[in-house]
């Protein structure tokens, strides 16, 4: 079941809407703030092998993503308590935790749907046309996005996003768990996680090998659906 979850950052009246994700209960406590939950994968942990092995997927989803969800819930509970007390200092101090864990939840919820055991190949239709118009060819998109992702220093993400103002596709890199839309204004279409936990158990420190492999499981149907929704 798809539900829309809302992260409410009351400091300075900021409200950040989290994108729809396929959700299943994970939290074990209740609070005054709405609880975020860990999305189920639409495939088995081993379904992306040999490109991403089951051990990585299980740890990445059930441990790393779950931790972002739980920490986001804790931070928002504290935020609600601080707001109820009128403690603006505490509200401001909680913003980094909300950005980091909220970004981790947003990014991974997109990432799981961007991948598929039936993925790979090349995009078609309107997505193909947009890629060719903005990058010259699908191969050039792969080269540029892989280069941007390899170049991320430390941990972060490589993204293909949609610029609503120009109507063009753009490639961007974000540090740590910074969410693409909240930090650049681009609507996320395809994200590549280049944190070491996404690939180290299989590819060690050779990030370029992981980036070559991941193109074999990209769910272009999902990316095309995101582009169509972004254009509305």
Tab-separated table of C-alpha atoms in Angstrom:
chain	number	residue	atom	x	y	z
A	1	UNK	CA	0.000	0.000	0.000
A	2	UNK	CA	1.326	3.398	-0.938
A	3	UNK	CA	0.983	6.110	1.637
A	4	UNK	CA	2.281	9.639	1.817
A	5	UNK	CA	4.379	10.446	4.845
A	6	UNK	CA	5.136	13.955	5.989
A	7	UNK	CA	8.185	15.158	7.869
A	8	UNK	CA	7.272	18.292	9.768
A	9	UNK	CA	10.132	20.613	10.653
A	10	UNK	CA	8.483	23.316	12.693
A	11	UNK	CA	11.560	25.484	13.109
A	12	UNK	CA	11.018	28.561	10.906
A	13	UNK	CA	7.750	26.992	9.731
A	14	UNK	CA	9.542	24.602	7.339
A	15	UNK	CA	7.641	21.576	6.073
A	16	UNK	CA	9.368	18.940	3.969
A	17	UNK	CA	7.116	16.447	2.183
A	18	UNK	CA	8.618	12.998	1.813
A	19	UNK	CA	7.906	11.229	-1.484
A	20	UNK	CA	5.494	8.274	-1.601
A	21	UNK	CA	7.138	4.932	-0.873
A	22	UNK	CA	6.064	1.331	-0.474
A	23	UNK	CA	5.842	0.978	3.266
A	24	UNK	CA	5.671	-1.758	5.893
A	25	UNK	CA	5.643	-1.238	9.689
A	26	UNK	CA	9.026	-1.151	11.399
A	27	UNK	CA	8.720	1.164	14.392
A	28	UNK	CA	7.765	-0.287	17.755
A	29	UNK	CA	6.779	2.858	19.653
A	30	UNK	CA	4.183	5.540	19.273
A	31	UNK	CA	4.652	9.267	19.466
A	32	UNK	CA	2.786	12.475	18.862
A	33	UNK	CA	4.641	12.794	15.545
A	34	UNK	CA	3.676	10.559	12.617
A	35	UNK	CA	5.975	7.554	12.418
A	36	UNK	CA	7.961	6.846	9.281
A	37	UNK	CA	8.283	3.192	8.321
A	38	UNK	CA	10.725	1.042	6.393
A	39	UNK	CA	9.567	0.265	2.839
A	40	UNK	CA	9.472	-3.359	1.761
A	41	UNK	CA	11.679	-4.264	-1.174
A	42	UNK	CA	9.682	-5.153	-4.302
A	43	UNK	CA	12.051	-8.124	-4.827
A	44	UNK	CA	14.051	-10.616	-2.746
A	45	UNK	CA	17.433	-9.708	-1.286
A	46	UNK	CA	19.170	-12.043	-3.725
A	47	UNK	CA	17.202	-10.966	-6.788
A	48	UNK	CA	19.844	-8.513	-8.038
A	49	UNK	CA	22.674	-11.038	-8.078
A	50	UNK	CA	25.284	-11.310	-9.484
A	51	UNK	CA	25.418	-7.519	-9.789
A	52	UNK	CA	24.553	-6.768	-6.133
A	53	UNK	CA	24.682	-9.722	-3.795
A	54	UNK	CA	22.091	-10.735	-1.223
A	55	UNK	CA	24.311	-10.021	1.772
A	56	UNK	CA	24.757	-6.388	0.735
A	57	UNK	CA	21.063	-5.939	0.042
A	58	UNK	CA	19.977	-7.431	3.355
A	59	UNK	CA	22.382	-5.311	5.397
A	60	UNK	CA	21.706	-2.207	3.350
A	61	UNK	CA	17.931	-2.458	3.630
A	62	UNK	CA	17.244	-4.108	6.991
A	63	UNK	CA	20.064	-2.435	8.931
A	64	UNK	CA	21.174	0.827	7.296
A	65	UNK	CA	17.840	2.068	5.960
A	66	UNK	CA	16.043	0.872	9.077
A	67	UNK	CA	18.459	2.900	11.212
A	68	UNK	CA	17.698	6.072	9.246
A	69	UNK	CA	13.982	5.475	9.742
A	70	UNK	CA	14.284	4.852	13.474
A	71	UNK	CA	16.617	7.803	14.038
A	72	UNK	CA	14.312	10.070	12.039
A	73	UNK	CA	11.381	9.053	14.227
A	74	UNK	CA	13.408	9.759	17.375
A	75	UNK	CA	14.532	13.159	16.075
A	76	UNK	CA	11.004	14.153	15.101
A	77	UNK	CA	9.680	13.071	18.486
A	78	UNK	CA	12.259	15.320	20.142
A	79	UNK	CA	11.337	18.096	17.718
A	80	UNK	CA	7.673	17.801	18.640
A	81	UNK	CA	8.562	17.955	22.329
A	82	UNK	CA	10.803	20.979	21.796
A	83	UNK	CA	8.095	22.745	19.790
A	84	UNK	CA	5.545	22.052	22.501
A	85	UNK	CA	7.886	23.749	24.990
A	86	UNK	CA	8.645	26.622	22.642
A	87	UNK	CA	12.340	25.669	22.791
A	88	UNK	CA	13.549	27.121	19.489
A	89	UNK	CA	17.204	26.420	20.331
A	90	UNK	CA	16.484	22.714	20.671
A	91	UNK	CA	14.459	22.755	17.451
A	92	UNK	CA	17.374	24.285	15.558
A	93	UNK	CA	19.844	21.825	17.088
A	94	UNK	CA	17.749	18.915	15.803
A	95	UNK	CA	17.809	20.042	12.160
A	96	UNK	CA	21.069	18.226	11.196
A	97	UNK	CA	19.700	14.913	12.510
A	98	UNK	CA	16.438	15.412	10.639
A	99	UNK	CA	18.258	16.335	7.427
A	100	UNK	CA	20.649	13.376	7.628
A	101	UNK	CA	18.185	10.684	8.649
A	102	UNK	CA	15.288	12.126	6.674
A	103	UNK	CA	17.532	12.337	3.625
A	104	UNK	CA	18.658	8.753	4.159
A	105	UNK	CA	15.040	7.632	4.268
A	106	UNK	CA	14.050	9.605	1.159
A	107	UNK	CA	17.110	8.541	-0.841
A	108	UNK	CA	16.850	4.837	-0.072
A	109	UNK	CA	13.097	4.735	-0.653
A	110	UNK	CA	13.807	5.968	-4.182
A	111	UNK	CA	16.869	3.751	-4.646
A	112	UNK	CA	15.066	0.449	-4.026
A	113	UNK	CA	12.482	1.233	-6.697
A	114	UNK	CA	15.184	2.402	-9.125
A	115	UNK	CA	16.521	-1.162	-9.159
A	116	UNK	CA	14.974	-4.330	-10.546
A	117	UNK	CA	16.048	-7.914	-11.311
A	118	UNK	CA	14.435	-7.303	-14.726
A	119	UNK	CA	16.289	-4.029	-15.182
A	120	UNK	CA	19.222	-3.023	-17.305
A	121	UNK	CA	19.290	-2.438	-21.004
A	122	UNK	CA	18.453	1.013	-22.300
A	123	UNK	CA	15.548	3.398	-21.672
A	124	UNK	CA	12.848	3.848	-24.290
A	125	UNK	CA	10.090	6.298	-25.200
A	126	UNK	CA	10.019	9.825	-23.795
A	127	UNK	CA	12.837	9.074	-21.356
A	128	UNK	CA	15.104	7.964	-24.186
A	129	UNK	CA	14.277	11.095	-26.160
A	130	UNK	CA	14.974	13.333	-23.158
A	131	UNK	CA	18.321	11.629	-22.508
A	132	UNK	CA	19.376	11.977	-26.137
A	133	UNK	CA	18.293	15.635	-26.209
A	134	UNK	CA	20.134	16.573	-23.019
A	135	UNK	CA	23.201	14.290	-23.133
A	136	UNK	CA	23.575	13.294	-26.759
A	137	UNK	CA	23.130	9.588	-26.164
A	138	UNK	CA	22.384	7.023	-23.481
A	139	UNK	CA	26.055	6.026	-23.454
A	140	UNK	CA	27.075	9.610	-22.691
A	141	UNK	CA	24.565	9.744	-19.843
A	142	UNK	CA	26.079	6.590	-18.360
A	143	UNK	CA	29.584	7.976	-18.703
A	144	UNK	CA	28.746	11.336	-17.135
A	145	UNK	CA	26.656	9.928	-14.293
A	146	UNK	CA	29.239	7.243	-13.491
A	147	UNK	CA	32.011	9.859	-13.496
A	148	UNK	CA	30.044	12.138	-11.166
A	149	UNK	CA	29.322	9.221	-8.828
A	150	UNK	CA	32.933	7.976	-8.786
A	151	UNK	CA	34.107	11.499	-8.005
A	152	UNK	CA	32.040	11.813	-4.806
A	153	UNK	CA	34.560	12.259	-2.013
A	154	UNK	CA	33.747	10.019	0.919
A	155	UNK	CA	30.060	9.085	1.033
A	156	UNK	CA	27.184	10.352	-1.044
A	157	UNK	CA	24.984	9.857	-4.090
A	158	UNK	CA	25.041	10.357	-7.829
A	159	UNK	CA	21.714	11.520	-9.289
A	160	UNK	CA	19.844	11.976	-12.511
A	161	UNK	CA	17.313	14.696	-11.817
A	162	UNK	CA	14.735	16.781	-13.625
A	163	UNK	CA	14.965	20.569	-13.625
A	164	UNK	CA	11.371	21.738	-13.702
A	165	UNK	CA	12.317	25.320	-14.538
A	166	UNK	CA	14.259	24.427	-17.684
A	167	UNK	CA	12.510	21.171	-18.534
A	168	UNK	CA	15.881	19.435	-18.838
A	169	UNK	CA	17.578	16.445	-17.268
A	170	UNK	CA	20.616	17.135	-15.103
A	171	UNK	CA	23.250	15.098	-13.305
A	172	UNK	CA	24.196	16.045	-9.756
A	173	UNK	CA	26.116	14.628	-6.820
A	174	UNK	CA	25.090	15.038	-3.184
A	175	UNK	CA	27.246	14.485	-0.124
A	176	UNK	CA	26.298	12.109	2.659
A	177	UNK	CA	22.482	11.713	2.737
A	178	UNK	CA	21.601	15.173	1.466
A	179	UNK	CA	18.314	14.735	-0.438
A	180	UNK	CA	18.459	15.910	-4.041
A	181	UNK	CA	15.289	17.996	-4.278
A	182	UNK	CA	15.654	19.720	-0.922
A	183	UNK	CA	19.279	20.687	-1.593
A	184	UNK	CA	19.348	21.367	-5.358
A	185	UNK	CA	15.731	21.795	-6.428
A	186	UNK	CA	16.059	18.921	-8.929
A	187	UNK	CA	13.365	16.244	-8.868
A	188	UNK	CA	15.053	12.851	-8.332
A	189	UNK	CA	14.653	10.293	-11.104
A	190	UNK	CA	17.565	7.879	-10.612
A	191	UNK	CA	19.935	7.673	-7.667
A	192	UNK	CA	23.134	5.677	-7.254
A	193	UNK	CA	24.219	5.131	-3.666
A	194	UNK	CA	28.007	5.377	-3.408
A	195	UNK	CA	28.296	4.941	0.329
A	196	UNK	CA	30.686	2.035	0.940
A	197	UNK	CA	27.940	-0.006	2.598
A	198	UNK	CA	26.237	-0.162	-0.826
A	199	UNK	CA	29.077	-2.086	-2.447
A	200	UNK	CA	32.123	-2.790	-0.241
A	201	UNK	CA	31.300	-6.386	0.710
A	202	UNK	CA	31.308	-7.318	-2.978
A	203	UNK	CA	33.463	-4.757	-4.778
A	204	UNK	CA	35.827	-3.771	-1.930
A	205	UNK	CA	37.216	-0.285	-2.579
A	206	UNK	CA	36.771	-0.446	-6.373
A	207	UNK	CA	33.804	1.886	-6.729
A	208	UNK	CA	34.040	2.015	-10.563
A	209	UNK	CA	33.355	-1.745	-10.776
A	210	UNK	CA	30.189	-1.313	-8.715
A	211	UNK	CA	29.085	1.530	-10.974
A	212	UNK	CA	29.602	-0.612	-14.078
A	213	UNK	CA	27.536	-3.388	-12.535
A	214	UNK	CA	24.621	-1.324	-11.296
A	215	UNK	CA	23.558	-0.300	-14.809
A	216	UNK	CA	22.544	-3.947	-15.301
A	217	UNK	CA	19.760	-3.628	-12.731
A	218	UNK	CA	18.464	-0.082	-13.296
A	219	UNK	CA	14.671	-0.086	-13.491
A	220	UNK	CA	14.112	2.215	-16.469
A	221	UNK	CA	10.354	1.789	-16.201
A	222	UNK	CA	10.483	3.348	-12.743
A	223	UNK	CA	12.754	6.164	-13.919
A	224	UNK	CA	10.396	6.896	-16.826
A	225	UNK	CA	7.404	6.974	-14.482
A	226	UNK	CA	9.221	9.445	-12.238
A	227	UNK	CA	10.013	11.666	-15.213
A	228	UNK	CA	6.383	11.631	-16.373
A	229	UNK	CA	5.210	12.556	-12.860
A	230	UNK	CA	7.834	15.330	-12.589
A	231	UNK	CA	6.608	16.940	-15.802
A	232	UNK	CA	3.034	17.308	-14.545
